[in-house]
CSV table of C-alpha atoms in Angstrom, one decimal:
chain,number,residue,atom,x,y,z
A,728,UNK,CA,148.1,-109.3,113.7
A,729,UNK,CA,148.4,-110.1,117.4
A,730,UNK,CA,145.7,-109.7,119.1
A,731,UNK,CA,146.6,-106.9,121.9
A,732,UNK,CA,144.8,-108.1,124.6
A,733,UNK,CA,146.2,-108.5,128.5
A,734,UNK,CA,146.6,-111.8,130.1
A,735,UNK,CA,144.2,-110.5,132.4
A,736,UNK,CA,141.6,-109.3,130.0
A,737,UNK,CA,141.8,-112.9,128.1
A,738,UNK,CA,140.8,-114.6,131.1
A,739,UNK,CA,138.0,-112.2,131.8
A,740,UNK,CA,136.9,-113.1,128.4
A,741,UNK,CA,137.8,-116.9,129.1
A,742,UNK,CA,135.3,-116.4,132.5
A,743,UNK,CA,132.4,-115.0,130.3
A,744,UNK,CA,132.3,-116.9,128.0
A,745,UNK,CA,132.1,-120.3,129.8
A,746,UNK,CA,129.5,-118.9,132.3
A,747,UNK,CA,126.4,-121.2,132.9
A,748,UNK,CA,124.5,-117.9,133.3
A,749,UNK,CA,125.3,-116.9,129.4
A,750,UNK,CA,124.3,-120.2,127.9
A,751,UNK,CA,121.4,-121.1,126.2
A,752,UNK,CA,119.4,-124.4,127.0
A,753,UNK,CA,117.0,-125.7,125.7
A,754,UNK,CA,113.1,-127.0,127.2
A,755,UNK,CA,110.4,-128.6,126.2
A,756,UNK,CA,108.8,-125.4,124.5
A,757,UNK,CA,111.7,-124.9,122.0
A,758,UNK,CA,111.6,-128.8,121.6
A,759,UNK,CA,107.9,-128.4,120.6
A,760,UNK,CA,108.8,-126.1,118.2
A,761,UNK,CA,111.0,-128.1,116.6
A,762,UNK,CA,108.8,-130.6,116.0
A,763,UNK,CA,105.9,-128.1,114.5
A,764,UNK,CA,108.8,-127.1,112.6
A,765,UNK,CA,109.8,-130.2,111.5
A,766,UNK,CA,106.3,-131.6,110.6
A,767,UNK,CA,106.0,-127.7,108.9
A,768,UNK,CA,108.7,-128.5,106.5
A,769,UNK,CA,108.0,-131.8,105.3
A,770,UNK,CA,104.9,-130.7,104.2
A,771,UNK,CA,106.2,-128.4,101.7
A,772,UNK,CA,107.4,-130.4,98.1
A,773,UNK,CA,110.7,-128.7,98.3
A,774,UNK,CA,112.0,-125.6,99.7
A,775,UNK,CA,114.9,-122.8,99.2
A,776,UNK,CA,116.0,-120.8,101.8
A,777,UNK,CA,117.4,-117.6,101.5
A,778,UNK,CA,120.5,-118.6,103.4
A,779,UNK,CA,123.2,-116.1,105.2
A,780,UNK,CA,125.1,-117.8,107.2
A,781,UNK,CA,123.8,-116.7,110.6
A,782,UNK,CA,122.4,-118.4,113.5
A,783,UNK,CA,118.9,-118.4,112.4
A,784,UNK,CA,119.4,-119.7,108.9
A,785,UNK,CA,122.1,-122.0,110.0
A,786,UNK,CA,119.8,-123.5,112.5
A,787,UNK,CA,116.7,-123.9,109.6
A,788,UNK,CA,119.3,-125.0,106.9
A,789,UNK,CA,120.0,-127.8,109.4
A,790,UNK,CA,116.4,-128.7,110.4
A,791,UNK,CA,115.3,-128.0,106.7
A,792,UNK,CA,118.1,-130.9,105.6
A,793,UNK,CA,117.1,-133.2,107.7
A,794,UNK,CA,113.3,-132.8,107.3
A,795,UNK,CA,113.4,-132.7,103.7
A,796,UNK,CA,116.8,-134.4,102.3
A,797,UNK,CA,119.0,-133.3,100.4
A,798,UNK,CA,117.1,-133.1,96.9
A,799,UNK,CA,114.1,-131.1,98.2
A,800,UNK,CA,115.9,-128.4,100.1
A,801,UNK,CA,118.6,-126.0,98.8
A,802,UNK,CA,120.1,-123.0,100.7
A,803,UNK,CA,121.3,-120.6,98.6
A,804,UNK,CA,123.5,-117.8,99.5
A,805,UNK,CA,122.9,-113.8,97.7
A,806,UNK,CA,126.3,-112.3,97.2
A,807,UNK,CA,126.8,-108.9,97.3
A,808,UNK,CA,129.5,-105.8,98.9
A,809,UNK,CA,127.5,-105.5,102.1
A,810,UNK,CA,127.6,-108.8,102.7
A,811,UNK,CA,131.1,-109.7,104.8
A,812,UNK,CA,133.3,-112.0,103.4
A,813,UNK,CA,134.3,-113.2,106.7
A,814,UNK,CA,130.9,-114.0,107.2
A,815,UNK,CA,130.7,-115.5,103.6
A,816,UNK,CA,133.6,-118.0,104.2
A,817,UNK,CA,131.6,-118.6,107.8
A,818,UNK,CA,128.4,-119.6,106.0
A,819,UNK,CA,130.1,-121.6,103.0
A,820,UNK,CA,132.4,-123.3,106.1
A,821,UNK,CA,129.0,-124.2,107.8
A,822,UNK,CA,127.9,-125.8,104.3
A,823,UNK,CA,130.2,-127.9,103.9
A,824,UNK,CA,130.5,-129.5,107.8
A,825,UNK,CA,127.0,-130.2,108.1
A,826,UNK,CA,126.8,-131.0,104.2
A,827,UNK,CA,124.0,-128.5,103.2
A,828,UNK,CA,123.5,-128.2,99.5
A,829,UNK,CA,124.3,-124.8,98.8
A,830,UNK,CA,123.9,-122.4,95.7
A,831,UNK,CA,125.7,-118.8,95.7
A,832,UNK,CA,123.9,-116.0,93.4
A,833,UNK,CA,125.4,-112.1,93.1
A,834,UNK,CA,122.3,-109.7,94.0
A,835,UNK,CA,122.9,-106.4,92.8
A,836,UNK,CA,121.1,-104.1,94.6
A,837,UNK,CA,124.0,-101.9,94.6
A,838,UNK,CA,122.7,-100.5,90.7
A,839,UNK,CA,119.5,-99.5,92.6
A,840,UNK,CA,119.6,-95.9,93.1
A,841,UNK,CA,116.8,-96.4,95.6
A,842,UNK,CA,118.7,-98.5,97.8
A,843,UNK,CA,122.2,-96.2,97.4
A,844,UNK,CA,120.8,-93.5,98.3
A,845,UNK,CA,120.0,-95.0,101.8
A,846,UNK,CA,116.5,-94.4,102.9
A,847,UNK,CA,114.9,-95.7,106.4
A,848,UNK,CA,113.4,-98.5,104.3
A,849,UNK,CA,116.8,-99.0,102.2
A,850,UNK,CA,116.4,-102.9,103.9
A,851,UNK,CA,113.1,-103.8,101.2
A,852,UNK,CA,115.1,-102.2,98.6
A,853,UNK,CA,117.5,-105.2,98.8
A,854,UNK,CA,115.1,-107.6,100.4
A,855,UNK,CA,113.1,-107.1,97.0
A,856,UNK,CA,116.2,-108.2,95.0
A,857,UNK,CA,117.2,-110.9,96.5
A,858,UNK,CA,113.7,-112.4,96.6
A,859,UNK,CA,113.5,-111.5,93.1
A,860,UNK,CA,116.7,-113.5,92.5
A,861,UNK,CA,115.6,-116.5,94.5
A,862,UNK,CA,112.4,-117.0,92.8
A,863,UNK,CA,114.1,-117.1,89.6
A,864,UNK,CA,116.2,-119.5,90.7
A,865,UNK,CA,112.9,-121.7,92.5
A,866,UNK,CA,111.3,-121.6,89.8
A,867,UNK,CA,114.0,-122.5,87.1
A,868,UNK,CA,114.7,-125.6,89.7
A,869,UNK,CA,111.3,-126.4,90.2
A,870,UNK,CA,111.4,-125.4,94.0
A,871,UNK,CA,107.4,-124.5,95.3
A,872,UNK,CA,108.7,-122.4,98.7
A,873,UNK,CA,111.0,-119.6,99.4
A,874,UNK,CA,111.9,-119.4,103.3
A,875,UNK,CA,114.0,-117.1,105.5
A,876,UNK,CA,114.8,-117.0,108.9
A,877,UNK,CA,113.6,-114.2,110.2
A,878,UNK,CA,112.5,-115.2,114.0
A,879,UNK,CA,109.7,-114.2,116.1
A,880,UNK,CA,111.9,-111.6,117.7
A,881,UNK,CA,112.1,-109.5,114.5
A,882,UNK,CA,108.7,-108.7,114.3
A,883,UNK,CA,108.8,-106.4,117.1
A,884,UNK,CA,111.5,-104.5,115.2
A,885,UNK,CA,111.9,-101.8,112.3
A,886,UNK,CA,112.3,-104.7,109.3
A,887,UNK,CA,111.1,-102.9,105.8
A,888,UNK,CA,112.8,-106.4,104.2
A,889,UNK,CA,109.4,-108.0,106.2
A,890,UNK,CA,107.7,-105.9,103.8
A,891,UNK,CA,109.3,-107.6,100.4
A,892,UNK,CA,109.4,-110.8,102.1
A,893,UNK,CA,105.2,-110.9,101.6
A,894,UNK,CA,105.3,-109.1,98.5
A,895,UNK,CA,107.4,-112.3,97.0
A,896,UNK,CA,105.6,-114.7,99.0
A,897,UNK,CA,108.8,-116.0,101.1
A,898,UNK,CA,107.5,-117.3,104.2
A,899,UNK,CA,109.4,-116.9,107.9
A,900,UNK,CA,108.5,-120.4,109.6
A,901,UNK,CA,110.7,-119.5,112.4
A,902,UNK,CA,109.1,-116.5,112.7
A,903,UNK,CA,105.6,-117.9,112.3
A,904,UNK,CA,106.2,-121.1,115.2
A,905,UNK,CA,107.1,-118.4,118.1
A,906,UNK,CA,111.1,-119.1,117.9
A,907,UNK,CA,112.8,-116.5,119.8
A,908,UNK,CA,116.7,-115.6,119.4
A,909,UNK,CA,117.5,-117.8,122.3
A,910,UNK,CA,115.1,-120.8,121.6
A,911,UNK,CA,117.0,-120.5,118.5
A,912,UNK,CA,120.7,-119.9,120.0
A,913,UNK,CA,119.7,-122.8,122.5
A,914,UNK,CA,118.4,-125.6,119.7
A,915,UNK,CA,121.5,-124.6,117.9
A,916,UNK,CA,123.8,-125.6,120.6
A,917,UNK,CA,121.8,-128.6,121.4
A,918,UNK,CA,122.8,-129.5,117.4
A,919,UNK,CA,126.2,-128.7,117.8
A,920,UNK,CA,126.2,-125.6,115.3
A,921,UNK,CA,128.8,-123.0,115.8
A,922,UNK,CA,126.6,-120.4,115.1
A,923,UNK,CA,124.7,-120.9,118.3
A,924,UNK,CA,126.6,-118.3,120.3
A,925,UNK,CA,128.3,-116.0,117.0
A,926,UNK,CA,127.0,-112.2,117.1
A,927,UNK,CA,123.9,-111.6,115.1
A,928,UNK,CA,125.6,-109.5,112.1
A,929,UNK,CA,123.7,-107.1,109.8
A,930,UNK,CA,124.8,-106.1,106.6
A,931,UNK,CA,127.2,-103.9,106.4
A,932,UNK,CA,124.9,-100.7,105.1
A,933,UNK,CA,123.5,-100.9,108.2
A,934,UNK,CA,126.5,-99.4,109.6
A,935,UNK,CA,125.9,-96.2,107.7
A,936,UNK,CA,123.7,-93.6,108.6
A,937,UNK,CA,120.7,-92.8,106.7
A,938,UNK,CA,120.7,-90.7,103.7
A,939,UNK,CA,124.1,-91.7,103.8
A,940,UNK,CA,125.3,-93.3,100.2
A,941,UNK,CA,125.8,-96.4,100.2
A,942,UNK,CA,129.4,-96.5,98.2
A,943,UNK,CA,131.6,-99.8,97.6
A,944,UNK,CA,134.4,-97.7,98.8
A,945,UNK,CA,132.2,-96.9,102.2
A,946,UNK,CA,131.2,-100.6,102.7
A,947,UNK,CA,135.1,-101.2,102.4
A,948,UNK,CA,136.0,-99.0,104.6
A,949,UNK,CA,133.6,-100.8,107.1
A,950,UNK,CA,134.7,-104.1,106.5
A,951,UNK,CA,138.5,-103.8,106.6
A,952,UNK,CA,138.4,-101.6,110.3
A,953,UNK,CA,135.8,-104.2,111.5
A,954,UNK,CA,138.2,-107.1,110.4
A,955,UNK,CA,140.8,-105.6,111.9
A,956,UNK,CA,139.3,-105.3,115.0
A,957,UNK,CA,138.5,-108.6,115.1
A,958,UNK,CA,142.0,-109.4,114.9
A,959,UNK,CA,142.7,-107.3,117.6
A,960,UNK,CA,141.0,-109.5,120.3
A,961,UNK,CA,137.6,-107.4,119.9
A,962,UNK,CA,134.8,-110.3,120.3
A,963,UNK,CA,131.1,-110.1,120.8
A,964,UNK,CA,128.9,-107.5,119.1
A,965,UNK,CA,131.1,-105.0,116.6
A,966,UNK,CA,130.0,-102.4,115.0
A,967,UNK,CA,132.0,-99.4,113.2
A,968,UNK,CA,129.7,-96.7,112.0
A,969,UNK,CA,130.8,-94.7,109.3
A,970,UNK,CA,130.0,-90.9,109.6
A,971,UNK,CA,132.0,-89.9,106.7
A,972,UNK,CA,135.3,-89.0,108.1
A,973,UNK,CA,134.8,-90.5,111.6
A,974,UNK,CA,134.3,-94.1,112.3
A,975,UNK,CA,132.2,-94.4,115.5
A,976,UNK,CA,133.5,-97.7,117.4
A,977,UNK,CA,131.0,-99.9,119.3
A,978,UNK,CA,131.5,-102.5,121.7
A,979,UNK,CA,130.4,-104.5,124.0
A,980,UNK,CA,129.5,-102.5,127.1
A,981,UNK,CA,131.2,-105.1,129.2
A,982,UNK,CA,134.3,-104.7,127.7
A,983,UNK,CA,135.2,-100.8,127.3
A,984,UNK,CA,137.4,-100.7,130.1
A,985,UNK,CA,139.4,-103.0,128.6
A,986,UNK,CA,139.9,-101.5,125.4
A,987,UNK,CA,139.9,-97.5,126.9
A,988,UNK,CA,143.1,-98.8,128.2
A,989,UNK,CA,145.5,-96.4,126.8
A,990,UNK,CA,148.0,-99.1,124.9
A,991,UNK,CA,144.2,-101.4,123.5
A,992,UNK,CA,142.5,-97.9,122.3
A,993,UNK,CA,146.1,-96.8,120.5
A,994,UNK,CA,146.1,-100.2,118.8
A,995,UNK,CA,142.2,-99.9,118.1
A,996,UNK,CA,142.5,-96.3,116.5
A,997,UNK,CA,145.3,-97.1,114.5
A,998,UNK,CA,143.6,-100.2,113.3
A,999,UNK,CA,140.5,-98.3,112.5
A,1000,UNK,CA,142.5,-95.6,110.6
A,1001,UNK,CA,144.6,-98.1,108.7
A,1002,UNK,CA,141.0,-98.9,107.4
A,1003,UNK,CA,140.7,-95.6,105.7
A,1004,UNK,CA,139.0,-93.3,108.5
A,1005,UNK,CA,140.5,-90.1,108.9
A,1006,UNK,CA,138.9,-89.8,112.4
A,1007,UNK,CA,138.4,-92.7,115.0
A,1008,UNK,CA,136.1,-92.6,117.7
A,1009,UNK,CA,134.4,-95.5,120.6
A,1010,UNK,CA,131.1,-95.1,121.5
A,1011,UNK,CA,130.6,-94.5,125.2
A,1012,UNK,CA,127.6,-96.9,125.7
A,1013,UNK,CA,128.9,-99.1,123.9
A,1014,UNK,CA,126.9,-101.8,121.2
A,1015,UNK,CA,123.3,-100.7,120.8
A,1016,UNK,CA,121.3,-102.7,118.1
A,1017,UNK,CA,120.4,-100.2,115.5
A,1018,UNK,CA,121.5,-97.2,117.3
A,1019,UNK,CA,121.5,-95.1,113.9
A,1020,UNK,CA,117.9,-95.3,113.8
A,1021,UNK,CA,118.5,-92.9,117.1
A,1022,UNK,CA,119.8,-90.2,115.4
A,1023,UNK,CA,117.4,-90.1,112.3
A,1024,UNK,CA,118.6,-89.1,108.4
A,1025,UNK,CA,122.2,-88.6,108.3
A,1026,UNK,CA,123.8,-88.8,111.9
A,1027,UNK,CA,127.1,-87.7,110.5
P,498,UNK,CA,122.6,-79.7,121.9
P,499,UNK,CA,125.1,-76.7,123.1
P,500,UNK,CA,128.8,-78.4,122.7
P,501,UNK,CA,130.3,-74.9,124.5
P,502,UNK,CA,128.1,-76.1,127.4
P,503,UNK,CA,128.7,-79.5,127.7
P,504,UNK,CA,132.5,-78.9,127.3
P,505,UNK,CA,132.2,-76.9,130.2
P,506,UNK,CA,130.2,-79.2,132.0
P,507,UNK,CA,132.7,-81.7,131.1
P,508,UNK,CA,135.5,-79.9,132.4
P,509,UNK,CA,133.5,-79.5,136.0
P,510,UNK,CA,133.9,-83.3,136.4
P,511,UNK,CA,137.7,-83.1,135.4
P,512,UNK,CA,137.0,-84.5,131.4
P,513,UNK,CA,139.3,-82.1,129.8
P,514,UNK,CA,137.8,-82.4,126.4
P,515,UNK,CA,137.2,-80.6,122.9
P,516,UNK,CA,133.2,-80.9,121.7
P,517,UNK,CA,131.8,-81.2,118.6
P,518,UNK,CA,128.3,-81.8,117.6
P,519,UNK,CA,127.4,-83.8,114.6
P,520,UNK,CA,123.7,-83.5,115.3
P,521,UNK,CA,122.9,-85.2,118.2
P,522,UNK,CA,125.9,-87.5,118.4
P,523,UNK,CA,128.5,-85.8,121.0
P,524,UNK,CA,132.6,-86.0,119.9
P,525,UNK,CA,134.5,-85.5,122.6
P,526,UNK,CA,138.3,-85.2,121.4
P,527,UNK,CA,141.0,-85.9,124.1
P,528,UNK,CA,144.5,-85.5,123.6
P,529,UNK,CA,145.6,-88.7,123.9
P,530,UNK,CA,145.4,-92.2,125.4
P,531,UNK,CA,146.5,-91.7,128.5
P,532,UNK,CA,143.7,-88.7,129.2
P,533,UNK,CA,140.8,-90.9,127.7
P,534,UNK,CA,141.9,-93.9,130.0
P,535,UNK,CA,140.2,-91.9,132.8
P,536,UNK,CA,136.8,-93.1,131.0
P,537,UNK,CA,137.5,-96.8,131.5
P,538,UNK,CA,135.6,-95.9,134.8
P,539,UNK,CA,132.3,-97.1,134.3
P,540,UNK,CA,130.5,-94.1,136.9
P,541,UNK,CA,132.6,-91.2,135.0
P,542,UNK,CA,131.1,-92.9,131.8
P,543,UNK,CA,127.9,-92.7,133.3
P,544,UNK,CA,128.2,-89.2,134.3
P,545,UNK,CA,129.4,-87.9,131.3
P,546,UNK,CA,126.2,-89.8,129.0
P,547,UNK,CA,124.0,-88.2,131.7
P,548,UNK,CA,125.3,-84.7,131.1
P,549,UNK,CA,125.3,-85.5,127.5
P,550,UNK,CA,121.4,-86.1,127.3
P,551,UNK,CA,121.3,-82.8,129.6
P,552,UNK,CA,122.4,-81.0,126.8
P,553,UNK,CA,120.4,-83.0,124.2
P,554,UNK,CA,122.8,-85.6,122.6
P,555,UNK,CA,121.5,-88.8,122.3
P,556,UNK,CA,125.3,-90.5,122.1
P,557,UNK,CA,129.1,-89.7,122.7
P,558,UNK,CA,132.0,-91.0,121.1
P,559,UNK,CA,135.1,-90.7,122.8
P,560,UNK,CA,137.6,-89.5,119.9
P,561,UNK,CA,141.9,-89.6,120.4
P,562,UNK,CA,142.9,-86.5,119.0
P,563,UNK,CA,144.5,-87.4,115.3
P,564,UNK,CA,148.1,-87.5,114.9
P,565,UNK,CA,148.2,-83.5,113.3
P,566,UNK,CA,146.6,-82.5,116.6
P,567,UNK,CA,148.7,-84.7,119.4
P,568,UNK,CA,149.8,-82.9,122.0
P,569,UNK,CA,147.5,-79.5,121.2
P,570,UNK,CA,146.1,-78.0,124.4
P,571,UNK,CA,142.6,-78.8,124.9
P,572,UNK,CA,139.7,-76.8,125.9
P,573,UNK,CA,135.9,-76.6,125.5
P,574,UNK,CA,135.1,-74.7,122.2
C-alpha cells in the first residue's frame, strides 16, 4: 500500500527527522557508563539476556557481545501473540547484522487466566513466564545470569514486570549504571544500531484497556490496523487502542494536522477498519505513554 | 462527564459534533472528513480538550461517522 502522504508532509517529516535538535549525542557520562558496563559484564561467567528487539536490548546485546564473546552471551528472544511480528523480524534482522547469537522460545502466558483477564499488574503475569522460561533455558545451558534491559528511566514508571524480574533474580545492568533512554538512544547511534532512533514499542496488550481480555483475536485486531498504518506513512510513536468496537488512534502530536486532513484520515479510517474495528477514532492529543492507565479498569 | 453539555459547548465554538461518553474518554462523531479537518487547527484542538476536562473527560477521540451513518445530520445528544 502507498503510503498517502503529501509531498509537503514528506518533507516536513524529511526536516524532523534530520534536525540536530532531535539527535542524540553522546558525552563523557554515557561513555563512563559504558565502560562500568563493560567491566560489569565481563565479570559475569556468561550471561542471557532476555532479548526483544528494542533499543535498549539491542544496545546491551551489542555491548554484552563484545564484552563477553560469543560463547558466554546468548540473547534469546520469548515469542508470543503480543509480541509484533514486525518487530520480531526487526529483532531477528538486528541478530543477524551485528552477528548476535540468538535463541527464540514461545512463552505462553496467554493460558494464564491471570494475565487474560487483564489486571493493572497483567505486565508480572508475563514477566513471570518468560523469566520462568529463560531460567530453564540458563540453566539447561549452563548460563549463571539472566539480564534485561530495562533502563534507569523505567524505574520511575508503573512496571509490575520489575516485580518478577527480582523474584527470578534477572538483573537490569542498564537500569542499575544510571542509563537513561537517551544515553541509551545516543550510545546506540554512536554504534551504528538502527534501533537508536526506532519508537520504544510495548507489547501489544498494552494497547487494551484494563479488565479488558486479552484475546488472540483482540491482539490481531491491533496488529493488522497498526501495520497498516505504518504503511500508510504514519511514523514515530503508534498506538491503536482497542475499546472493543472502537479503535482509538494515536499519533504523534506533531503530526495530527497532517493526518486530520480530510483525504490522510479517510485512508487512516478505512485502514483501521479493514483491521476489524467497527468504529475508528484519533486521539486529539495525540501519543501519550500509557494513557490507558488514565482512564482506570476498562476505558471502553 | 455530561456529553449533552459538552456537545453543546462544542457547538458554541462551531464543532458540530455528536457525543458519547465511554467513561471518561470523549467520542466526538463528525459526519465526515471534510467537517473533522476543521481540527487540524492545533488552538481549536486545544479548545475543545480544555472544554473536554471542563466537563470531566480526561481524553477525546475524534471519530468519522461510519459508513451506515454518512451524511446523517448531526447534533449534540
Amino acid at each position: 500500500m502507498e503510503p498517502v502522504l503529501t509531498e509537503a508532509a514528506r518533507a516536513d517529516v524529511a526536516t524532523a527527522a534530520s534536525s540536530s535538535a532531535d539527535t542524540p549525542r553522546t558525552n563523557s557520562t554515557a561513555r563512563e557508563k559504558e565502560q562500568r558496563l563493560v567491566a560489569w559484564l565481563a565479570e559475569r561467567r556468561s550471561v542471557i539476556l532476555g532479548f526483544s528487539g528494542g533499543v535498549d536490548s539491542a544496545y546491551l546485546a551489542c555491548v554484552a557481545l563484545e564484552a563477553l564473546g560469543p560463547a558466554r552471551f546468548l540473547a534469546v528472544i520469548g515469542r508470543s501473540p503480543s509480541y509484533p511480528d514486525a518487530q520480531w523480524d526487526a529483532a531477528r534482522t538486528l541478530a543477524a547484522q551485528f552477528a548476535i547469537p540468538v535463541l527464540e522460545v514461545n512463552t505462553h502466558e496467554m493460558l494464564d487466566p491471570r494475565y487474560v483477564a487483564n489486571p493493572s499488574n497483567r505486565c508480572y503475569f508475563c514477566k513471570t513466564e518468560l523469566w520462568s522460561v529463560l531460567r530453564a533455558v540458563a540453566d539447561e545451558r549452563g548460563f549463571d545470569t539472566i539480564v534485561d534491559g530495562s533502563n534507569a528511566d523505567d524505574t520511575h514508571d508503573w512496571r509490575p514486570g520489575r516485580h518478577a524480574a527480582r523474584e527470578h533474580a534477572v538483573e537490569s545492568p542498564l537500569a542499575d549504571l544510571g542509563f537513561t533512554k537517551d544515553e541509551i538512544r545516543a550510545m546506540s547511534r554512536a554504534r551504528g544500531l538502527p534501533t537508536w532512533s526506532t519508537p520504544s514499542s510495548p507489547c501489544l496488550s498494552s494497547r487494551l484497556p484494563y479488565g479488558s481480555a486479552v484475546t488472540l483475536e483482540r491482539l490481531q485486531q491491533v496488529e493488522r490496523a497498526e501495520t497498516a498504518l505504518r504503511a500508510l506513512g504514519v511514523e514515530g510513536d503508534l498506538r491503536v487502542r482497542h475499546h472493543g468496537d472502537l479503535a482509538r488512534v494515536e499519533l504523534p502530536a506533531d503530526r495530527l494536522d497532517t493526518w486530520l486532513a480530510a483525504p490522510n484520515l479517510r485512508a487512516l479510517v478505512r485502514a483501521v477498519r479493514d483491521a476489524g474495528f467497527a468504529r475508528v477514532s484519533v486521539d486529539l492529543a495525540g501519543f501519550r505513554s500509557g494513557s490507558l492507565n488514565v482512564l482506570g479498569a476498562r476505558g471502553a | 462527564m455530561n456529553a449533552h453539555a459538552l456537545a453543546a459547548a462544542l457547538a458554541g465554538h462551531g464543532v458540530d459534533a455528536r457525543v458519547e461518553a465511554r467513561d471518561a474518554l470523549a467520542v466526538i462523531t463528525m459526519s465526515n472528513g471534510d467537517a473533522a479537518e476543521r481540527l487540524r487547527d492545533a488552538e481549536l484542538r486545544r479548545v475543545v480538550l480544555a472544554l473536554a476536562a471542563q466537563h470531566g473527560f480526561k481524553m477525546v477521540a475524534l471519530e468519522l461517522a461510519s459508513a451506515t451513518d454518512d451524511g446523517a445530520a448531526l447534533s449534540g445528544h
